Short mmCIF file of C-alpha atoms in Angstrom, two decimals:
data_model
loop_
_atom_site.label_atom_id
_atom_site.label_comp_id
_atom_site.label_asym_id
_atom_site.label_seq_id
_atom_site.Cartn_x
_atom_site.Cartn_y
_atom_site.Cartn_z
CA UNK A 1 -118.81 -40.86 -29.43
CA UNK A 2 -117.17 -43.01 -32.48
CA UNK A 3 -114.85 -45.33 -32.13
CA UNK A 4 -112.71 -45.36 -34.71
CA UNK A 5 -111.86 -49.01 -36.25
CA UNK A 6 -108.11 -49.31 -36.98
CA UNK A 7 -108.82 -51.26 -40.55
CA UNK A 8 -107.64 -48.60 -42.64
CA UNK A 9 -111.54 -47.43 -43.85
CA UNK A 10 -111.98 -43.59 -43.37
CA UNK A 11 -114.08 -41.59 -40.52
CA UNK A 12 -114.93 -38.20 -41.60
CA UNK A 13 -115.31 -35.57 -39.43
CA UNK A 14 -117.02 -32.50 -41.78
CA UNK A 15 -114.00 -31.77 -43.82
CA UNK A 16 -111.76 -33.92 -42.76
CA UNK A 17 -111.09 -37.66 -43.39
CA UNK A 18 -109.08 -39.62 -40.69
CA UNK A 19 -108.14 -43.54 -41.01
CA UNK A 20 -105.11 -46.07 -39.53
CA UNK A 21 -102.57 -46.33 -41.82
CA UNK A 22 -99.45 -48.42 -41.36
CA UNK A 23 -96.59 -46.19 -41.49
CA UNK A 24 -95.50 -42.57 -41.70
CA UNK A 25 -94.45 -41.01 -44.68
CA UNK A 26 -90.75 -40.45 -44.87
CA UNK A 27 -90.94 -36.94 -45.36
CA UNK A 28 -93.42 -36.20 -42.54
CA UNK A 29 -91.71 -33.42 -40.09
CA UNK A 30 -92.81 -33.78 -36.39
CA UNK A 31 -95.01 -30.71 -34.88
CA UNK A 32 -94.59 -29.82 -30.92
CA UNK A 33 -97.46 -26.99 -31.55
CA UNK A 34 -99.70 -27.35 -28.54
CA UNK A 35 -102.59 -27.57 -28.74
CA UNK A 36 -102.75 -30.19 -31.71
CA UNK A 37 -104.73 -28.60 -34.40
CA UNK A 38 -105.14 -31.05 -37.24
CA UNK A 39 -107.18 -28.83 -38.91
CA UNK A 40 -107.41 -24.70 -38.85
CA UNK A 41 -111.12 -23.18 -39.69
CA UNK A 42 -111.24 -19.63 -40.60
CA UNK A 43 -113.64 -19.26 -37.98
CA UNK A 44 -112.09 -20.41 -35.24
CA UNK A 45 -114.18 -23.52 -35.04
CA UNK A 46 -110.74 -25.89 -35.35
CA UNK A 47 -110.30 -29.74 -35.37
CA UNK A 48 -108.04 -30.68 -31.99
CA UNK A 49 -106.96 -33.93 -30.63
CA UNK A 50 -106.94 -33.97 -27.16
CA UNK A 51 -104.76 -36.36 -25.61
CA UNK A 52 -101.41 -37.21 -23.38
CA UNK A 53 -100.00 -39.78 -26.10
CA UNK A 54 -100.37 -37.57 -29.50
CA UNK A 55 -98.03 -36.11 -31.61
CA UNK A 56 -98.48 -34.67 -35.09
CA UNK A 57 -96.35 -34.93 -38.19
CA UNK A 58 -96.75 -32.80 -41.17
CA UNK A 59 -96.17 -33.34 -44.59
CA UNK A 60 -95.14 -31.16 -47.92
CA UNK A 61 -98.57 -31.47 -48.54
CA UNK A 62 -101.14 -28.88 -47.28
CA UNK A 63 -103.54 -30.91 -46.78
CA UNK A 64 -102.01 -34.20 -45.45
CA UNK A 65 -100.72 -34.89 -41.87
CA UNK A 66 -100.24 -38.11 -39.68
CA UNK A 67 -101.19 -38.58 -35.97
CA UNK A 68 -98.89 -40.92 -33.93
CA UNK A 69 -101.68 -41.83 -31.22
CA UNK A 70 -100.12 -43.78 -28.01
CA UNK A 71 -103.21 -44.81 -25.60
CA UNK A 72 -106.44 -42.94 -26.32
CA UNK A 73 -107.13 -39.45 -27.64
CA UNK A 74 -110.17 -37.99 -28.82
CA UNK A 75 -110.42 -35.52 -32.12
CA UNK A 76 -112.98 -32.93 -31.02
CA UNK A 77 -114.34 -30.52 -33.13
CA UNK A 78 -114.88 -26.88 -30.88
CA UNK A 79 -117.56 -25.47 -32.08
CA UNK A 80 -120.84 -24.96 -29.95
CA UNK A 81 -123.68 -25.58 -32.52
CA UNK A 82 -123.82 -28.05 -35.58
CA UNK A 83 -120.92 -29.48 -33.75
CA UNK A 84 -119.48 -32.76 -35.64
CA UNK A 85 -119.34 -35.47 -33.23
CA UNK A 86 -115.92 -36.13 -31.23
CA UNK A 87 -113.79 -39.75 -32.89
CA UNK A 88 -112.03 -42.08 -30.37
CA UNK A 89 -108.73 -42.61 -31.23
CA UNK A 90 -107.48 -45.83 -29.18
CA UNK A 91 -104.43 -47.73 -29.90
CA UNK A 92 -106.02 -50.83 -28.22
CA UNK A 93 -103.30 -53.52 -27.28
CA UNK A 94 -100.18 -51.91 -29.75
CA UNK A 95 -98.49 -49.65 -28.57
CA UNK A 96 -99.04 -47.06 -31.07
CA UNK A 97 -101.11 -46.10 -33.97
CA UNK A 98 -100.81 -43.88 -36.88
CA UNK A 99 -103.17 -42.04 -38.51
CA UNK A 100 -103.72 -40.62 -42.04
CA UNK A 101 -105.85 -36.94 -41.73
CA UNK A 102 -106.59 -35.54 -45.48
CA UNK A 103 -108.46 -32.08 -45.30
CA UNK A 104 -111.04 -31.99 -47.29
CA UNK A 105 -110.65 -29.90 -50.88
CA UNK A 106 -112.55 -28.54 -54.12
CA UNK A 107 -112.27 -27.65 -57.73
CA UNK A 108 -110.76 -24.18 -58.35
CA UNK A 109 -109.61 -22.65 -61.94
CA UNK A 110 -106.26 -23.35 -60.38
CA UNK A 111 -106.98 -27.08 -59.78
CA UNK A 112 -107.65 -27.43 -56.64
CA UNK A 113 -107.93 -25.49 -53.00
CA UNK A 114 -108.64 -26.24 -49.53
CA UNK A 115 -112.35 -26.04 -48.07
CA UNK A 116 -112.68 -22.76 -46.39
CA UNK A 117 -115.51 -22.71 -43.14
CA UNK B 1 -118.22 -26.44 3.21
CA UNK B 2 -120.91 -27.07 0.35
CA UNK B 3 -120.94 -30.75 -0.39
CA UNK B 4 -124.34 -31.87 -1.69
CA UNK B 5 -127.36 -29.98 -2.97
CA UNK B 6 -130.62 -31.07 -1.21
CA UNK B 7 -133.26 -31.67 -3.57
CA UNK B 8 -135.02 -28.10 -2.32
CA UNK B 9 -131.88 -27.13 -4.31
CA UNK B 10 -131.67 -28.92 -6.96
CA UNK B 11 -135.39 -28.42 -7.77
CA UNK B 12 -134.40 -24.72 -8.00
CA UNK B 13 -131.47 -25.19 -11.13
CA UNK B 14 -134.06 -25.07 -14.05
CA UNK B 15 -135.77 -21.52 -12.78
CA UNK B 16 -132.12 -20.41 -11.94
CA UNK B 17 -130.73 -21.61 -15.88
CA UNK B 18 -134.02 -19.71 -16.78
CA UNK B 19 -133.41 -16.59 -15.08
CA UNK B 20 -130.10 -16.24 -16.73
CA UNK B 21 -130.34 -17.03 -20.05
CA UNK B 22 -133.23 -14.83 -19.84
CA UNK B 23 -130.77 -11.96 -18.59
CA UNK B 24 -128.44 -13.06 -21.24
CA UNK B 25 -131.19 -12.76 -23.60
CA UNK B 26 -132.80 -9.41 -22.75
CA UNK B 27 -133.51 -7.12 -24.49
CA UNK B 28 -134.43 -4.20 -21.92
CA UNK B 29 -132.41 -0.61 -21.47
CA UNK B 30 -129.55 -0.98 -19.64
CA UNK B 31 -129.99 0.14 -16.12
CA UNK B 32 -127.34 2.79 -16.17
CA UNK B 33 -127.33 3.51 -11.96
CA UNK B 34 -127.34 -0.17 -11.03
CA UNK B 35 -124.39 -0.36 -13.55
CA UNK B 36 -122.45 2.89 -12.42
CA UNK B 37 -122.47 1.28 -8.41
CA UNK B 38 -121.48 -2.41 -9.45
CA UNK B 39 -118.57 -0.81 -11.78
CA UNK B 40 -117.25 1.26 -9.07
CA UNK B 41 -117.57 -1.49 -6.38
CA UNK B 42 -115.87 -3.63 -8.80
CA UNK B 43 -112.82 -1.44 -9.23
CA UNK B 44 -112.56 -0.80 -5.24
CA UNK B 45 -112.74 -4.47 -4.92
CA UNK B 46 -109.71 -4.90 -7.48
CA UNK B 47 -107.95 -2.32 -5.04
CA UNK B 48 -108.04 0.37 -7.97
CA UNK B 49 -109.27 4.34 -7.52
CA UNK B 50 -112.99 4.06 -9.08
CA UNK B 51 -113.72 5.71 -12.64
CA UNK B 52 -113.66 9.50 -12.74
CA UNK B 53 -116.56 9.23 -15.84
CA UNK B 54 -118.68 6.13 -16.64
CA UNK B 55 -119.82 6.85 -20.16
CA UNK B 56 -122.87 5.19 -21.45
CA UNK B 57 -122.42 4.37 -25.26
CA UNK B 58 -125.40 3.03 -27.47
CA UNK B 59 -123.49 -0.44 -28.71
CA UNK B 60 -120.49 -2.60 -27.95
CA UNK B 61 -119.02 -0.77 -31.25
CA UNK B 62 -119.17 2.55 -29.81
CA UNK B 63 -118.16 1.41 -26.44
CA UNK B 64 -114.89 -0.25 -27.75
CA UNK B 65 -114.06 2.72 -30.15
CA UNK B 66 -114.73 5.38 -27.43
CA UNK B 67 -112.71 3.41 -24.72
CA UNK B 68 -109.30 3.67 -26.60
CA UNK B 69 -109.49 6.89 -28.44
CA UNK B 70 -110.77 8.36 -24.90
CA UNK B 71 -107.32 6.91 -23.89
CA UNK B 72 -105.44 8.27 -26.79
CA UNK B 73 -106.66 12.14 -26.25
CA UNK B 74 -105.35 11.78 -22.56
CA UNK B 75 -101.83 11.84 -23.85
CA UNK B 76 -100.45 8.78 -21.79
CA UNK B 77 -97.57 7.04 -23.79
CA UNK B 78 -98.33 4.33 -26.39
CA UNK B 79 -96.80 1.79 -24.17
CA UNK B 80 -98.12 2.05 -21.61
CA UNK B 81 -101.05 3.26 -22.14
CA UNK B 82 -101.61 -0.24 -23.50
CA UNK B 83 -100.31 -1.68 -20.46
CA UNK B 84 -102.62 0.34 -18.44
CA UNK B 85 -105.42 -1.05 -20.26
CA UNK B 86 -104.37 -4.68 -19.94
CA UNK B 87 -103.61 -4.63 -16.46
CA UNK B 88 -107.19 -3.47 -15.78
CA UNK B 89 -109.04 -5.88 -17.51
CA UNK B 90 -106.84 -8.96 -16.42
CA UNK B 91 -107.05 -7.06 -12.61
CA UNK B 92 -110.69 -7.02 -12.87
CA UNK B 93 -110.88 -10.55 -14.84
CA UNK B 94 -109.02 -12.14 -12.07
CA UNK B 95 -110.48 -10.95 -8.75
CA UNK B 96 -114.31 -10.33 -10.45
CA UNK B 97 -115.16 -11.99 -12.81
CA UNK B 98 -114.39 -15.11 -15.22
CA UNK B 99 -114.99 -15.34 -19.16
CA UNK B 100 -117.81 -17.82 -20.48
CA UNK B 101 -118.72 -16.94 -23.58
CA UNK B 102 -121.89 -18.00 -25.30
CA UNK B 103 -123.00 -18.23 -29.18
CA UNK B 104 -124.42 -14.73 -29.01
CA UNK B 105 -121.57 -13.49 -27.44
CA UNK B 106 -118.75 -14.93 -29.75
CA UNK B 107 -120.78 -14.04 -33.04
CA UNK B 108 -120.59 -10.10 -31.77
CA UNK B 109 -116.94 -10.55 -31.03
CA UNK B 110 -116.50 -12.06 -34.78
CA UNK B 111 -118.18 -9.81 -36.21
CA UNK B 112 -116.02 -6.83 -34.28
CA UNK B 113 -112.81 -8.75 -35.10
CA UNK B 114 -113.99 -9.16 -38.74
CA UNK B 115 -115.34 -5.75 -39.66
CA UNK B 116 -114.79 -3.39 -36.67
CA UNK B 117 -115.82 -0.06 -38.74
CA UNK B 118 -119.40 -0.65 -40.16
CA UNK B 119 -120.32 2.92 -41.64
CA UNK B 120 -122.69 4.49 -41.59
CA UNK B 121 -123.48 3.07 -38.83
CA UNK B 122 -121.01 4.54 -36.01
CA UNK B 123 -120.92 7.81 -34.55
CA UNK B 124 -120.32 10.81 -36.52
CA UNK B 125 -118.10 12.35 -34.10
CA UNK B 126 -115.52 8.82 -33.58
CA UNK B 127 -115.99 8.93 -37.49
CA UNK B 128 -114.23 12.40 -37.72
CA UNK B 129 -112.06 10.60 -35.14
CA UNK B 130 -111.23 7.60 -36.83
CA UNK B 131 -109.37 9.71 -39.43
CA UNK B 132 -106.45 9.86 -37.70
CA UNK B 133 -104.14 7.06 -37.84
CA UNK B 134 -103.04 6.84 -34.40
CA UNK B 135 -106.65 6.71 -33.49
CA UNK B 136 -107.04 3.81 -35.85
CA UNK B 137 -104.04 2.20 -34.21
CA UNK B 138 -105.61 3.14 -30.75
CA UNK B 139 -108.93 1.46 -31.86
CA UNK B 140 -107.06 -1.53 -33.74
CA UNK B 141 -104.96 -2.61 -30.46
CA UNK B 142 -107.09 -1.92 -27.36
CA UNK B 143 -110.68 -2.63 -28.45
CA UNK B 144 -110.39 -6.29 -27.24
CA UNK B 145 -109.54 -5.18 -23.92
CA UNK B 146 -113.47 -5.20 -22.72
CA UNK B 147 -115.34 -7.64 -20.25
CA UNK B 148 -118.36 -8.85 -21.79
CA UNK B 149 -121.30 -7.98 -19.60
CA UNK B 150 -124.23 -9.57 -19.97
CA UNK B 151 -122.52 -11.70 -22.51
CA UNK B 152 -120.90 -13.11 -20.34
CA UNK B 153 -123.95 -14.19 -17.64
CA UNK B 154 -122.72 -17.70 -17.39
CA UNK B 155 -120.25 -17.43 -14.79
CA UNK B 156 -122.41 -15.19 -12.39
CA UNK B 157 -125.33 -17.68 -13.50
CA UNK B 158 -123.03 -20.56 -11.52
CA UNK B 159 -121.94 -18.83 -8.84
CA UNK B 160 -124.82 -16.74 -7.78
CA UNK B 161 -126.54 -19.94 -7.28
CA UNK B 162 -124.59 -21.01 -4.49
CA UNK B 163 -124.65 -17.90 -2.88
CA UNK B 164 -128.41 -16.96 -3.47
CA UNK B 165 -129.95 -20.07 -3.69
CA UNK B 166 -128.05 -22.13 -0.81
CA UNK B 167 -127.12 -19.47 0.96
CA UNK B 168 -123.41 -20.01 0.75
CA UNK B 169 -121.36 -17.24 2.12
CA UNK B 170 -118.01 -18.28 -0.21
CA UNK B 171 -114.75 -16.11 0.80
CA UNK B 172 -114.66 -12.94 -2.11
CA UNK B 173 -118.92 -13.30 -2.16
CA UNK B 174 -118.73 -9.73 -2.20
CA UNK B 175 -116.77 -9.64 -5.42
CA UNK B 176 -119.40 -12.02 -7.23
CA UNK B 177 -122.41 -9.69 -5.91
CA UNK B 178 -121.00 -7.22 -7.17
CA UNK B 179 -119.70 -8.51 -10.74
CA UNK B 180 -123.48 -10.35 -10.88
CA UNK B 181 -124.58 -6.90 -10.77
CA UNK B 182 -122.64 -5.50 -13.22
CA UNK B 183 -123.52 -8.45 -15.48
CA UNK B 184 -127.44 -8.18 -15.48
CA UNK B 185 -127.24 -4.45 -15.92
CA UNK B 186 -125.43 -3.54 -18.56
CA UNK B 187 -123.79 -5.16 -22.00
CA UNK B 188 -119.90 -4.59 -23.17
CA UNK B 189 -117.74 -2.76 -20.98
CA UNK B 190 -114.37 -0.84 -21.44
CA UNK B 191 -112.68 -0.78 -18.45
CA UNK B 192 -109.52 2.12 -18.21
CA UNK B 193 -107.68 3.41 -14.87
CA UNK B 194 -109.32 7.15 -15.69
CA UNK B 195 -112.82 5.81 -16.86
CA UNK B 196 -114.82 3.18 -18.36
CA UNK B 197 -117.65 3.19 -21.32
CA UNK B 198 -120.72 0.88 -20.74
CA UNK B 199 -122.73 -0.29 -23.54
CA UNK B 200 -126.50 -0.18 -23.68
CA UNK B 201 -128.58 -3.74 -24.19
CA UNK B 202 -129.36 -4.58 -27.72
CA UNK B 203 -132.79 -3.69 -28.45
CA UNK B 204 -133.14 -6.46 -31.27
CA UNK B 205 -132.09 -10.39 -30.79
CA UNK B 206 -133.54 -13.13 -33.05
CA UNK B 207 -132.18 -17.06 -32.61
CA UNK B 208 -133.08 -19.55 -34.80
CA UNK B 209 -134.72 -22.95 -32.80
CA UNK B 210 -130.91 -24.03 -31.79
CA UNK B 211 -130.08 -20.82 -30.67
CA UNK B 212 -127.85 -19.11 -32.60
CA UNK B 213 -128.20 -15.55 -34.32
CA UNK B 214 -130.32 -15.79 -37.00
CA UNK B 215 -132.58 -13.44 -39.78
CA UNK B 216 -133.50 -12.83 -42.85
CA UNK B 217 -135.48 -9.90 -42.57
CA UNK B 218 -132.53 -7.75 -40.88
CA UNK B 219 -129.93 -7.52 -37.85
CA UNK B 220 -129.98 -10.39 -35.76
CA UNK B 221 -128.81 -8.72 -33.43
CA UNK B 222 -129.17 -4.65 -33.24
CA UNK B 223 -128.33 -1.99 -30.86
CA UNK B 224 -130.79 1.29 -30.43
CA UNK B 225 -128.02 3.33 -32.30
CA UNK B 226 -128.50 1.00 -36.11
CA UNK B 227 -124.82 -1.42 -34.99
CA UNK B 228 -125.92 -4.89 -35.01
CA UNK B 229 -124.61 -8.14 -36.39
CA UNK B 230 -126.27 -10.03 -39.43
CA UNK B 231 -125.94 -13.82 -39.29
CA UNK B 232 -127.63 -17.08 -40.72
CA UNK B 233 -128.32 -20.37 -39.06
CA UNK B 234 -124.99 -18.29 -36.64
CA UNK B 235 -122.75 -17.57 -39.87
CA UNK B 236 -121.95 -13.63 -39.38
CA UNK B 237 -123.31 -12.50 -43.07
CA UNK B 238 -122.54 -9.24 -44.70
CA UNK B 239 -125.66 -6.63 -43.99
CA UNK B 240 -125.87 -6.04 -47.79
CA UNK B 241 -126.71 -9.97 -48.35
CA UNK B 242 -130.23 -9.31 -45.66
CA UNK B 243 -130.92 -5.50 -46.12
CA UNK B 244 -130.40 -5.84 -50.34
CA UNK B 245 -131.06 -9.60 -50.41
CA UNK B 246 -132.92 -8.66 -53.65
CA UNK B 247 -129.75 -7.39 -55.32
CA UNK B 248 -127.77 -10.27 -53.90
CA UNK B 249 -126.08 -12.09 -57.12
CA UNK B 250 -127.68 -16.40 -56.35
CA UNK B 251 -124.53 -17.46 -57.76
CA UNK B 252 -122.52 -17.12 -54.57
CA UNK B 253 -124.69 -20.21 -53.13
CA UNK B 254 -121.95 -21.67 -55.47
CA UNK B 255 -118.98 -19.70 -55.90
CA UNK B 256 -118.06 -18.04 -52.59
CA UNK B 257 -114.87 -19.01 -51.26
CA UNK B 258 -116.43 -20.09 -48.43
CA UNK B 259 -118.15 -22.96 -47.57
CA UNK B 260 -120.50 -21.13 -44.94
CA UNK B 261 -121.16 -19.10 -46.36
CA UNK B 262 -122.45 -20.26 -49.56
CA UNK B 263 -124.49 -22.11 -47.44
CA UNK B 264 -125.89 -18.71 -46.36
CA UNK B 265 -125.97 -17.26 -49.43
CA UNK B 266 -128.53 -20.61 -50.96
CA UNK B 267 -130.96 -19.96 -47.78
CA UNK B 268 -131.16 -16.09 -48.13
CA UNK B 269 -132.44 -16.52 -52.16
CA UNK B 270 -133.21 -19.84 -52.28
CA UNK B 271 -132.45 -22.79 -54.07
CA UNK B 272 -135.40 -22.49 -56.30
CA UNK B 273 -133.71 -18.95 -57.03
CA UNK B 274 -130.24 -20.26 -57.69
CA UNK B 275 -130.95 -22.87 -59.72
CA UNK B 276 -133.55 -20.93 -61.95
CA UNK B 277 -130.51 -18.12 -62.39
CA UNK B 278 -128.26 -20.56 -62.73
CA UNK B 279 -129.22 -23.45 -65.77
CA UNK B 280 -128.51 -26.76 -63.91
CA UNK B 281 -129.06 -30.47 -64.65
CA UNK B 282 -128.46 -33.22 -62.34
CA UNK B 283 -125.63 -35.59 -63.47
CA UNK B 284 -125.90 -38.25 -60.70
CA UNK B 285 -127.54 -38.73 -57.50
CA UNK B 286 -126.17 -41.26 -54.85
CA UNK B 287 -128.82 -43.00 -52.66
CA UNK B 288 -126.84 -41.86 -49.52
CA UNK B 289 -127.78 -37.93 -49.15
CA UNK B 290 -123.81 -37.83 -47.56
CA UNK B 291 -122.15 -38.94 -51.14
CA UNK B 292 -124.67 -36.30 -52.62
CA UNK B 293 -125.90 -35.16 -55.70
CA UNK B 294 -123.70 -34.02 -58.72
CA UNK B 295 -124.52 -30.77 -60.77
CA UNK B 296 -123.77 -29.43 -63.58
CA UNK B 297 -124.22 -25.77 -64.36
CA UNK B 298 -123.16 -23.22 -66.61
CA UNK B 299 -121.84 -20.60 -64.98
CA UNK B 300 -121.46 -17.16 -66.62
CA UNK B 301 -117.83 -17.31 -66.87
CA UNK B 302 -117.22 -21.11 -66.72
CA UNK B 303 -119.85 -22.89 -68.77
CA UNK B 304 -119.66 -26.96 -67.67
CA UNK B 305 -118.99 -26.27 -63.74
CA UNK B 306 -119.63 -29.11 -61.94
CA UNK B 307 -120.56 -29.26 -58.28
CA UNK B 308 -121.33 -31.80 -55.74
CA UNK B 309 -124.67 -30.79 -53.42
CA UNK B 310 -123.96 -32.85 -50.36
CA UNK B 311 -124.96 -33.22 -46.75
CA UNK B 312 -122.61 -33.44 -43.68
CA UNK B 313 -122.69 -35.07 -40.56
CA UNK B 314 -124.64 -32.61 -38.58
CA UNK B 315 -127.44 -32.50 -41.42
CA UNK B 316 -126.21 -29.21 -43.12
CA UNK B 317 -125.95 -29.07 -46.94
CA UNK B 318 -123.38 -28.19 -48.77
CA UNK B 319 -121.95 -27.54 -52.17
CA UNK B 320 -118.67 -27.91 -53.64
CA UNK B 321 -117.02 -27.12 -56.74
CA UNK B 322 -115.74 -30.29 -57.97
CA UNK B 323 -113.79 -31.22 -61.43
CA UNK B 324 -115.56 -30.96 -64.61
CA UNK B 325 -114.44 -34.45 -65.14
CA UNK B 326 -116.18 -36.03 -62.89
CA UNK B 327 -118.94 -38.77 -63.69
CA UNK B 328 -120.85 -39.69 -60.18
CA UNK B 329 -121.42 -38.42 -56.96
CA UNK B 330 -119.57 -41.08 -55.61
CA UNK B 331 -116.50 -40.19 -57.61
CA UNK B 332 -116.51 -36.51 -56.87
CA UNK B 333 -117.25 -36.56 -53.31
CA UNK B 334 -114.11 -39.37 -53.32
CA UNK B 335 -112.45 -36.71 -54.98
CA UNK B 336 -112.84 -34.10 -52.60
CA UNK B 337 -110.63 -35.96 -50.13
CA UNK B 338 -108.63 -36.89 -53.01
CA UNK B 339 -109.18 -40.76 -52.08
CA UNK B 340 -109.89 -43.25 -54.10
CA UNK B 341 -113.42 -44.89 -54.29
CA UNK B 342 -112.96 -48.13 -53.03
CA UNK B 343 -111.32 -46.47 -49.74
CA UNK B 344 -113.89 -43.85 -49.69
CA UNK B 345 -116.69 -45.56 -49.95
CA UNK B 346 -116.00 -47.84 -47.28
CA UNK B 347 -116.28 -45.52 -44.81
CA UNK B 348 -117.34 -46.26 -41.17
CA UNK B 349 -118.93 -43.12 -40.06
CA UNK B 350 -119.48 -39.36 -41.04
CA UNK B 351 -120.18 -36.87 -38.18
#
């Protein structure tokens, strides 16, 4: 399993980048959905932090939330084959750390749309 | 009380995870009596009044669009009709059996949940039947209500053990015999108060070397009646993309919405095939295989497309449409996460 360094450089977890940032957003809303998806597949094969100590916040932006991480937690990825390999989230000796996770996206005539798998 | 295997019993787990997959995995006839007596020792044991019919269907499509329209032509209320059905399966779930699914298993149910009609494939008779909305309605809300069969072998794998292998005599052992039974003999099943359909064994099942549904020269998975499943590398794939893979237009290795199956798409016609229909130079190539390759390509309908051919974390490759605007790999992939490429590129690991 990774261990995720709290230094603010990325992990990426197939298409989705997660890093310690300092602070939330002021907009960010909080999310009680259980369990904590941080990232939806259209196959079912979702991104979900497992953890006492977690909470998510969303943002206006589709593809940006924030994970308030109190002790350890552990983003797994649930699918059975080609699985990408579970991060360790650990807030170490603070009590808290926050997260950044951007979804990962690609050109579209539009501008821009979310990865779909 | 069990506490400890002896090493007699632990020497016997490997031929015991063999046997089972290998029941998982068959591809025999269903054995129609031994299914009949488990299924009606199953339904005593779940204090219900055993079937009145056990009908044998061909596939786990026919078995699931039988079940509820067989439902539907006895008249009994919507309502409850549906409530019948659910407190059957969660009846039997709960006192027989447990649900472990397995890649196999889960692609089939995708592919049901995805695209439950596959003409011409299904029956000519639940075609004529399927005209009818309320059928369709029928079909559309109770087909999930089935226990899995063979599909679902890993449960009885685990608990058989104890009770074959060490000769534990657990309280409800009857109730595992008996659902073990049912398991090995048949595939889907559609449990109902009146009646249940059983569905044959597929007769075709091809895995790729990590074991998930996989080929390119037809079903991956097939029952004796044509209904079968169509997948690459496990990505469910529409039949028309294996059984017409001639006709199959190379440029979705780039375009199609999704990810996957693009993916699918490149391996069915081959890279060699998309980029010869497709006119592509390389614009930059990054030394790390997981900041990729940048292409450029001009695209029927969008001349100048650029798109970044990159690997993930579990070895797949991928490609993504990225902004014509874009000058390296580095940049694009960067991009993608809409990061910048100082951050990006100090990244500490990709899985």
């Amino acid at each position: 399993m990774i261990k995720i360094k709290n230094d603010g450089t990325p992990v990426f977890q197939g298409d989705l980048a997660i890093r310690a940032v300092s602070a939330l957003p002021d907009q960010a809303s909080k999310s009680d959905a259980q369990p904590v998806i941080v990232a939806h597949s259209e196959t079912g094969h979702h991104h979900v932090v497992v953890g006492d100590g977690v909470t998510l916040w969303n943002t206006d932006h589709p593809l940006l939330s924030f994970l308030v991480v109190r002790g350890e937690a552990t983003l797994e990825h649930q699918r059975a084959w080609d699985t990408h390999d579970p991060i360790r989230l650990d807030s170490g000796d603070k009590p808290e750390v926050i997260y950044e996770i951007r979804r990962q996206r690609e050109h579209s005539p539009d501008g821009w749309r979310r990865v779909q798998d | 009380m069990l506490k400890k295997l002896t090493k007699k019993q632990q020497a016997q787990l490997p031929h015991w995870r063999d046997k089972w997959i290998a029941i998982g995995l068959s591809t025999d006839r269903a054995d129609w009596d031994r299914a009949e007596q488990a299924l009606r020792a199953c339904y005593r044991h779940a204090q219900l009044d055993e079937p009145k019919l056990i009908v044998p269907t061909a596939s786990p499509l026919l078995a699931v669009q039988a079940g509820p329209i067989a439902d539907l032509i006895l008249g009994t209320p919507d309502l409850r009709r549906r409530a019948k059905s659910v407190s059957v399966k969660s009846t039997l779930t709960r006192e027989v059996c447990h649900t472990l699914h397995d890649a196999v298993a889960c692609a089939v149910f995708g592919a049901l949940k995805e695209h439950p009609i596959v003409p011409p494939q299904r029956s000519l008779l639940i075609e004529e039947v399927l005209q009818s909305s309320a059928a369709q309605k029928a079909f559309s809300a109770n087909w999930i209500q089935y226990l899995g069969g063979r599909f679902w072998a890993s449960w009885s794998a685990f608990e058989s053990f104890f009770r074959e292998v060490c000769q534990y005599e657990f309280p409800l052992a009857d109730r595992a015999r008996d659902c073990a039974e049912m398991t090995q003999s048949s595939c889907w099943i559609w449990p109902h108060r009146e009646f249940a359909t059983v569905s044959d064994r597929p007769c075709v099942l091809h895995r790729d070397d990590a074991g998930q549904l996989h080929s390119l020269d037809g079903a991956a998975i097939q029952w004796v009646n044509g209904w079968g499943v169509y997948a690459v590398h496990g990505t469910v794939v529409p039949s028309d993309w294996i059984e017409q893979k001639d006709q199959l237009d190379p440029t979705l290795a780039l375009t199609h919405a999704n990810v996957e199956l693009r993916r699918a798409a490149a391996e069915i016609v081959g890279w060699d095939a998309v980029l010869a229909h497709v006119p592509t130079t390389v614009v930059d190539t990054d030394d790390n295989p997981q900041i990729g390759t940048l292409l450029r390509a001009d695209l029927p309908d969008a001349p100048g497309s650029q798109f970044l051919r990159v690997q993930c974390g579990t070895g797949r490759v991928f490609v993504l449409s990225v902004p014509p605007d874009c000058r390296t790999a580095l940049q694009a992939n960067a991009w993608t996460y809409d990061m910048t490429e100082d951050v990006f590129k100090l990244f500490q690991a990709r899985t």
